[in-house]
CSV table of C-alpha atoms in Angstrom, one decimal:
chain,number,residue,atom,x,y,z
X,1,UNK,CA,0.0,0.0,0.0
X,2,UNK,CA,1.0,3.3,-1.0
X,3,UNK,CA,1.8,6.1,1.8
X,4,UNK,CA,-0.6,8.6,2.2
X,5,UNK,CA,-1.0,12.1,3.9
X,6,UNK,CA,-3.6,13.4,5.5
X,7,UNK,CA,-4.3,17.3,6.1
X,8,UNK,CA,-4.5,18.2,9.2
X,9,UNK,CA,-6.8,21.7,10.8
X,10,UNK,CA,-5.9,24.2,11.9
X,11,UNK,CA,-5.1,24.5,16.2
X,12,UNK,CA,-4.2,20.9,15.8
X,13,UNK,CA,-3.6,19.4,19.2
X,14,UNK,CA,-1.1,16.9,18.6
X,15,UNK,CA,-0.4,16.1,22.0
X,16,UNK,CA,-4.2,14.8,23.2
X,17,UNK,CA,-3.1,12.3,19.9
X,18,UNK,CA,-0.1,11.4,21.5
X,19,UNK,CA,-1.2,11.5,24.9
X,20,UNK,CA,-3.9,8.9,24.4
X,21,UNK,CA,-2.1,6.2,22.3
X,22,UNK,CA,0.7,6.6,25.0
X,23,UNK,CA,-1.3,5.9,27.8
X,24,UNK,CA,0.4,2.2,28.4
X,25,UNK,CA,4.0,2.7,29.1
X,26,UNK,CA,5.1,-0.4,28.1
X,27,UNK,CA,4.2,0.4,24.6
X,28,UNK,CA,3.4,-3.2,23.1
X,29,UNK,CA,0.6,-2.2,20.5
X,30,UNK,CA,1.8,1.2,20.0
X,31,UNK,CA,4.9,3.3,20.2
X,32,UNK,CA,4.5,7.1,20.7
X,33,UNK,CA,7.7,9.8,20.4
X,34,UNK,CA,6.8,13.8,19.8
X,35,UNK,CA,7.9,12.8,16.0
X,36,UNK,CA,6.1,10.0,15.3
X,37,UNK,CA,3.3,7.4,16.0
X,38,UNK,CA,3.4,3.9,15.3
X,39,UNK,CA,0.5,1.3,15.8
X,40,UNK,CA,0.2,-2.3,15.4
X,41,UNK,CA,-3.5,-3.7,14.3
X,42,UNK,CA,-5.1,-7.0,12.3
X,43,UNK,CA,-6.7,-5.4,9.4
X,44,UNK,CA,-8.3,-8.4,7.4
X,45,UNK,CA,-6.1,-11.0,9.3
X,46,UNK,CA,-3.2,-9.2,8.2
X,47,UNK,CA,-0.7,-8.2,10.8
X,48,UNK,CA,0.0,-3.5,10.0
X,49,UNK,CA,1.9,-1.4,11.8
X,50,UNK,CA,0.6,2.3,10.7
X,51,UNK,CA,3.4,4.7,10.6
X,52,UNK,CA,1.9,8.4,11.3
X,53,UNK,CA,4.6,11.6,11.2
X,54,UNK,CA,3.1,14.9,11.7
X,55,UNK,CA,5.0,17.5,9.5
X,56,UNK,CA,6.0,19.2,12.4
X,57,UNK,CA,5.6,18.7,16.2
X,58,UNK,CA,4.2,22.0,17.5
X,59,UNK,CA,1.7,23.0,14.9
X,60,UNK,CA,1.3,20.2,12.1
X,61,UNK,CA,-0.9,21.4,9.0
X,62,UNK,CA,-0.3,17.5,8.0
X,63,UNK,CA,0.3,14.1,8.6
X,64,UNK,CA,2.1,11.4,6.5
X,65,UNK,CA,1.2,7.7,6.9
X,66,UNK,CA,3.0,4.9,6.3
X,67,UNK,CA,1.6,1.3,6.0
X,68,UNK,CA,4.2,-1.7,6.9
X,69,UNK,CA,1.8,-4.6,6.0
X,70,UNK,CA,2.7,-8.4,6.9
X,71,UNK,CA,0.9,-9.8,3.8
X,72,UNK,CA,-1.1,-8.0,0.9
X,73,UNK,CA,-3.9,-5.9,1.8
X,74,UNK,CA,-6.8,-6.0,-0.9
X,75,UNK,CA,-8.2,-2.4,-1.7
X,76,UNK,CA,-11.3,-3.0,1.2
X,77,UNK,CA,-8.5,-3.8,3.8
X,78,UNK,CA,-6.1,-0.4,2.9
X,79,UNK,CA,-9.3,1.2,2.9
X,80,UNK,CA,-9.8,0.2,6.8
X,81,UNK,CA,-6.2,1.6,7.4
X,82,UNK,CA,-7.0,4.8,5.5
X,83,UNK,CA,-9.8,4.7,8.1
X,84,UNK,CA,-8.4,3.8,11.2
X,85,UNK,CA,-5.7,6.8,10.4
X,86,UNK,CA,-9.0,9.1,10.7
X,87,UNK,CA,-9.6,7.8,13.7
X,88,UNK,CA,-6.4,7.4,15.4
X,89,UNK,CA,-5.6,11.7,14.5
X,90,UNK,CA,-9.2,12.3,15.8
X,91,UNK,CA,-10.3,13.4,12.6
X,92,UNK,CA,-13.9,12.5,13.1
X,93,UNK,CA,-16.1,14.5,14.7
X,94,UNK,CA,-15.2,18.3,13.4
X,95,UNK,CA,-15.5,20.3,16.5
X,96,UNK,CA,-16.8,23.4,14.8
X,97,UNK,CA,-20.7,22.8,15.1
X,98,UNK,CA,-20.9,22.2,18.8
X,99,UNK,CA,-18.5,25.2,19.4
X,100,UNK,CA,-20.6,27.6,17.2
X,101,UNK,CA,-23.6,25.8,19.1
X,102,UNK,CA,-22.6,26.4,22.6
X,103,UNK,CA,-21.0,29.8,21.5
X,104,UNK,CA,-23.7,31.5,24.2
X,105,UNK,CA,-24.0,28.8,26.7
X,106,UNK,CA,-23.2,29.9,30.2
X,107,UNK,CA,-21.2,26.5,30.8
X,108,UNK,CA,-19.6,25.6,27.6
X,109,UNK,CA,-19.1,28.9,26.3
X,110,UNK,CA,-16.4,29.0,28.5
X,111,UNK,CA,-15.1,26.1,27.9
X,112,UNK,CA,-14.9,25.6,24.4
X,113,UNK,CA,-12.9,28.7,24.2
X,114,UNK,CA,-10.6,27.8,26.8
X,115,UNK,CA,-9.4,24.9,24.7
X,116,UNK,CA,-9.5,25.2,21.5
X,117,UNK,CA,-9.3,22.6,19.0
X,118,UNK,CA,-10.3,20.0,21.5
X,119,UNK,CA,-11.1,16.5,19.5
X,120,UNK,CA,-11.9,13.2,20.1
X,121,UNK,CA,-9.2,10.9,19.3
X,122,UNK,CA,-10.6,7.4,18.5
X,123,UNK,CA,-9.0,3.7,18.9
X,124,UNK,CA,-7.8,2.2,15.6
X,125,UNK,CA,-11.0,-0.2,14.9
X,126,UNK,CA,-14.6,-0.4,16.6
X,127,UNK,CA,-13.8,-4.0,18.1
X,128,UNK,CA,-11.0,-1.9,20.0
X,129,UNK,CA,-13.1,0.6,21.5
X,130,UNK,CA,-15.6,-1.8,22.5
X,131,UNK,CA,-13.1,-3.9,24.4
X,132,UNK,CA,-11.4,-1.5,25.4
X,133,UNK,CA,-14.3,0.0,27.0
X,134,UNK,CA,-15.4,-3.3,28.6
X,135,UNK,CA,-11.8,-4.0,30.0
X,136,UNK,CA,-12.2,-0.3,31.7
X,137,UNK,CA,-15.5,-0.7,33.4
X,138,UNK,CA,-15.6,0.0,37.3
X,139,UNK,CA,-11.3,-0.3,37.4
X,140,UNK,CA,-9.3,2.4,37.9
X,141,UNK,CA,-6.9,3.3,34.5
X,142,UNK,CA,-3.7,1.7,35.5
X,143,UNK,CA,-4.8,-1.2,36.3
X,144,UNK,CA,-7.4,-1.1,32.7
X,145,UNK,CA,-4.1,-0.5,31.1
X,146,UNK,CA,-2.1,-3.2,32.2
X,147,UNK,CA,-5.1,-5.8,31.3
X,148,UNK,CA,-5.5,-4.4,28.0
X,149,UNK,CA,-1.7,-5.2,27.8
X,150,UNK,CA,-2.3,-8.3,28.8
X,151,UNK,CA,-5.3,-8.8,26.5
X,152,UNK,CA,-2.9,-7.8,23.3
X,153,UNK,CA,-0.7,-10.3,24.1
X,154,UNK,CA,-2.7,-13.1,24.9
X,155,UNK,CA,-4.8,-13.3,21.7
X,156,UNK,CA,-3.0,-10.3,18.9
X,157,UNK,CA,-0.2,-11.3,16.6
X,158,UNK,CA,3.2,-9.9,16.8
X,159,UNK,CA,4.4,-7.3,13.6
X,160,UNK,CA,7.5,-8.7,11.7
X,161,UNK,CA,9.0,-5.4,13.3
X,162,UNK,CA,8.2,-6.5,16.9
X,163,UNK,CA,5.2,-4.2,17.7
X,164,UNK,CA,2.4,-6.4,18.7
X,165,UNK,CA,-1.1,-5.9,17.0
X,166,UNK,CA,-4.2,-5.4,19.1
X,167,UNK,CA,-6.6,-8.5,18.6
X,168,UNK,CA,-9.3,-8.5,16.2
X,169,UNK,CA,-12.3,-10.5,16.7
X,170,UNK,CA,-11.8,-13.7,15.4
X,171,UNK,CA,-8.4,-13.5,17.3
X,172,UNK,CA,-10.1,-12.9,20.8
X,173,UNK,CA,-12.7,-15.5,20.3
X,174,UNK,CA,-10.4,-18.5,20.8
X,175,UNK,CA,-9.3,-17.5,24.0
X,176,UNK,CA,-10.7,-19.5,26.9
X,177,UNK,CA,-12.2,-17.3,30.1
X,178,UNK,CA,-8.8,-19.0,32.1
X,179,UNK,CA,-6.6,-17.9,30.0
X,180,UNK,CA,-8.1,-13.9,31.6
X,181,UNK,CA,-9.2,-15.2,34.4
X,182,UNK,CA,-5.7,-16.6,35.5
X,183,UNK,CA,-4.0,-13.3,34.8
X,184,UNK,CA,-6.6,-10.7,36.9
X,185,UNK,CA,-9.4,-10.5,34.8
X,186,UNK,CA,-13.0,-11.1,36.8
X,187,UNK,CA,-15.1,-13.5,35.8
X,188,UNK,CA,-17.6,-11.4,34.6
X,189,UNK,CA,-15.1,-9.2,32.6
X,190,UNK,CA,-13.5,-12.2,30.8
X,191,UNK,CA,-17.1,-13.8,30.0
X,192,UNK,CA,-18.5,-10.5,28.8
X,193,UNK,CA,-15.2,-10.1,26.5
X,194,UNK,CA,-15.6,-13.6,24.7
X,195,UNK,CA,-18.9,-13.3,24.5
X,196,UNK,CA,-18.6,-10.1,22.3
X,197,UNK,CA,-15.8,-11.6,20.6
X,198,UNK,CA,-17.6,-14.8,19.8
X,199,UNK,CA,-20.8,-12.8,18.9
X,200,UNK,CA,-18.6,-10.6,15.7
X,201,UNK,CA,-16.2,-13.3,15.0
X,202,UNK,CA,-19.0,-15.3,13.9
X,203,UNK,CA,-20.7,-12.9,11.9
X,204,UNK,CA,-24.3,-12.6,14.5
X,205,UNK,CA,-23.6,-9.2,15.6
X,206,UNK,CA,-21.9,-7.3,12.8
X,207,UNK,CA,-20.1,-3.8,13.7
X,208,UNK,CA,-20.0,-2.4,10.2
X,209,UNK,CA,-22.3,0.3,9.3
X,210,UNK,CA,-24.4,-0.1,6.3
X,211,UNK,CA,-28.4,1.0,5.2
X,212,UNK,CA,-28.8,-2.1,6.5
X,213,UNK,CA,-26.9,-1.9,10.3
X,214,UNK,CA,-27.2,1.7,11.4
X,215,UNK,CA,-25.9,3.3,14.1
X,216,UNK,CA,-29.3,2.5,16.4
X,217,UNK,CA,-29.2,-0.9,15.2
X,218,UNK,CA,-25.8,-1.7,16.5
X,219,UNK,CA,-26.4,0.0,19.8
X,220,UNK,CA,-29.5,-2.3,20.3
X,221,UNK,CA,-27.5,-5.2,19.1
X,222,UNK,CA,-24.7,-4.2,21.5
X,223,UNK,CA,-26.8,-3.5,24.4
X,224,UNK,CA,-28.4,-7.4,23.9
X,225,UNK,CA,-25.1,-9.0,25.1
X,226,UNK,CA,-25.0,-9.8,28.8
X,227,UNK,CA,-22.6,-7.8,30.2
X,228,UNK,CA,-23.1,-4.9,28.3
X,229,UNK,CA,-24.6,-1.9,29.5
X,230,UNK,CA,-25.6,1.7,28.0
X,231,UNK,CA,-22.4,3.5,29.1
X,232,UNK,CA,-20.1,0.5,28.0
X,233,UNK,CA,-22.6,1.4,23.9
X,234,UNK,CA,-21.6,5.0,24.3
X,235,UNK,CA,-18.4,5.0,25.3
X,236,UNK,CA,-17.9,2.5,22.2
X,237,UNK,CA,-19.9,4.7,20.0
X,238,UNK,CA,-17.4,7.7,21.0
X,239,UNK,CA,-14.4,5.7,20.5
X,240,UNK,CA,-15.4,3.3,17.9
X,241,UNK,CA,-17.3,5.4,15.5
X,242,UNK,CA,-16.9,8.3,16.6
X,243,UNK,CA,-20.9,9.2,16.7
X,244,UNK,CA,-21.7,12.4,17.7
X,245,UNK,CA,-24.2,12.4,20.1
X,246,UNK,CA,-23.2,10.0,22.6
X,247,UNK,CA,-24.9,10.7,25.9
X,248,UNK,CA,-22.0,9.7,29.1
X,249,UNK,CA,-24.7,10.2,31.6
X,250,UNK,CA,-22.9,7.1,33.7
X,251,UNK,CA,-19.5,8.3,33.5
X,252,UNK,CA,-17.9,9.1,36.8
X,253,UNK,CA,-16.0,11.9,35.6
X,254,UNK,CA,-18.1,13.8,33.2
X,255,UNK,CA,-20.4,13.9,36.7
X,256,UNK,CA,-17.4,15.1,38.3
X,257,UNK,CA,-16.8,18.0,36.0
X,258,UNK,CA,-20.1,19.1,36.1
X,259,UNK,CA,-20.1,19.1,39.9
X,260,UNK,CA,-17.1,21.4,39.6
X,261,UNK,CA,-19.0,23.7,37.0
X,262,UNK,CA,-21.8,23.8,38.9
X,263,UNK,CA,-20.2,24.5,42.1
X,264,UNK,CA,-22.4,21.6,44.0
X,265,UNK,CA,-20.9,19.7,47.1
X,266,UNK,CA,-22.1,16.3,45.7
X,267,UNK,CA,-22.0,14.8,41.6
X,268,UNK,CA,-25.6,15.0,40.2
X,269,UNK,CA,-26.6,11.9,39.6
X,270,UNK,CA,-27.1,9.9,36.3
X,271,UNK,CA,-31.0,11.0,35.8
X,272,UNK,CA,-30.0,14.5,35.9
X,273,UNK,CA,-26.7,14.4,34.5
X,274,UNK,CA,-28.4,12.6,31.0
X,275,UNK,CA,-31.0,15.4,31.4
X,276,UNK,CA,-28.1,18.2,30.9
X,277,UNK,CA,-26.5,16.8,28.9
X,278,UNK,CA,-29.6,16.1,26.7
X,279,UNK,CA,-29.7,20.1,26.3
X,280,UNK,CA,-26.6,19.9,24.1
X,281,UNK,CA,-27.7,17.1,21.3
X,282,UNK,CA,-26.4,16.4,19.0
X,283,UNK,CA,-23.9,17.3,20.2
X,284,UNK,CA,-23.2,15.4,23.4
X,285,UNK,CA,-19.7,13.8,22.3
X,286,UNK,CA,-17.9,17.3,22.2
X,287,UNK,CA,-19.8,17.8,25.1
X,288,UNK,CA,-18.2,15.2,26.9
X,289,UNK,CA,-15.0,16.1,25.6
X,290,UNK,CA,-15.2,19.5,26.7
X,291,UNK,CA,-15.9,18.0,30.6
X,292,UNK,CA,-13.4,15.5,30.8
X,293,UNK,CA,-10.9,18.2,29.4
X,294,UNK,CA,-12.0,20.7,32.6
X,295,UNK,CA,-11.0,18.0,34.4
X,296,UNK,CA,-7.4,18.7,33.7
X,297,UNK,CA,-7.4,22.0,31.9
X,298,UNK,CA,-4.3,23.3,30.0
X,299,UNK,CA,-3.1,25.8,27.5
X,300,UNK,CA,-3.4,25.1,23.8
X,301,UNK,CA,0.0,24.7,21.8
């Protein structure tokens, strides 16, 4: 496959790229320097490392991508890197309509101008997200981290460079629940993994979208799977697909930051955090960006 560049807009923040595909120190799936990203992944069965290097580290106008590919890739499969490039630069969701949207808002006025450029950076495929997002539930990040880590190396395939690549279905599925059990997973956690991994290896609940599987669709699909809740959906919307109106009613910190901005003593809770947030659809991905950035505010670059 041919490299590629990709444009990038302007008030680019590089760093919230970097930052979130750096989050595991270790660094088998991805390795993250200020001049480059590189991320292993199965696209089609085929073991890729994606190669991305910004034009220039403080304020990049473009990116160029590199595709290291362990076997041929057929024009649907460089079609799913192309893709997962969009999503790992957080090139989804353009961040314009929600700022022009909340332009007035007592709340997010504020906030969208305190950090501009804010995106939503995505995980390479949809079958990521989703795990990831079940591997995170109710666990505190380091400890998420290290059994993702341990999940990548369980059931993904190593690169011919070294760089391991994070599981695709089909891979996950033949795990057994001791082989995540033995090494910290819960019970629940393992069986709620499989289970999903089963259910899109064999083809019963399918994550592409098409007119025929829209974005409701797989949500209801999703939401059918023991072990999979609504905040488990949205968080895999976000990251996945990045859909824009993804309501994180049940997420712990979004609650916190709107404690903060309210200037309450106690989080609202989940009924009246999904009815604020309901004021801001469609809308309500940014909107969750823009919290969980006042969380741990910082000057733009």
């Amino acid at each position: 496959m041919k490299p590629f560049t990709l444009p990038l807009p302007a008030n680019y923040r590089l760093h919230d790229v970097l930052a979130f595909h750096s989050r595991d120190a270790e660094s088998v799936a991805e390795e993250v320097s200020p001049e480059r990203l590189r991320k292993g992944m199965l696209i089609a069965g085929v073991p890729v490392v994606l190669e991305i290097v910004p034009d220039h580290a403080a304020a990049p106008t473009s990116a160029s991508c590199t595709v290291h590919a362990d076997g041929k890739l057929s024009k649907a499969a460089q079609e799913q890197v192309r893709e997962a490039a969009l999503s790992i630069l957080g090139l989804r969701i353009d961040p314009e309509p929600f700022i022009a949207f909340a332009a007035s808002d007592k709340m997010f006025g504020p906030l969208t101008r305190a950090q501009p450029g804010l995106r939503i950076v995505q995980s390479a495929t949809v079958f990521e997200a989703l795990t990831w997002a079940i591997i995170g539930q109710q666990i505190n990040l380091s400890f998420a981290i290290a059994l993702r880590r341990t999940f990548i190396l369980q059931a993904g395939r190593q690169h011919s460079s070294g760089l391991w690549c994070y599981p695709a279905a089909a891979d996950a599925a033949r795990l057994q629940i001791d082989d995540l059990t033995s090494r910290k997973f819960s019970r629940a956690k393992a069986e709620t993994l499989l289970r999903l991994a089963g259910l899109v290896a064999g083809g019963e609940l399918p994550l592409e979208l098409s007119p025929s599987n829209s974005i409701e669709q797989v949500s209801a699909a999703l939401l059918a799977v023991k072990g999979i809740g609504p905040w488990t959906v949205n968080y895999g919307l976000l990251r996945g697909y990045g859909y824009a109106d993804c309501s994180l009613h049940g997420d712990v910190a979004i609650r916190a930051a709107l404690q903060h901005l309210l200037g309450e003593e106690t989080k609202p809770d989940m009924p009246r955090t999904e009815k604020i947030l309901a004021q801001y659809s469609p809308h309500r991905t940014m909107a969750a960006a823009h919290l969980w950035a006042s969380l741990h505010p910082r000057n733009s670059e």
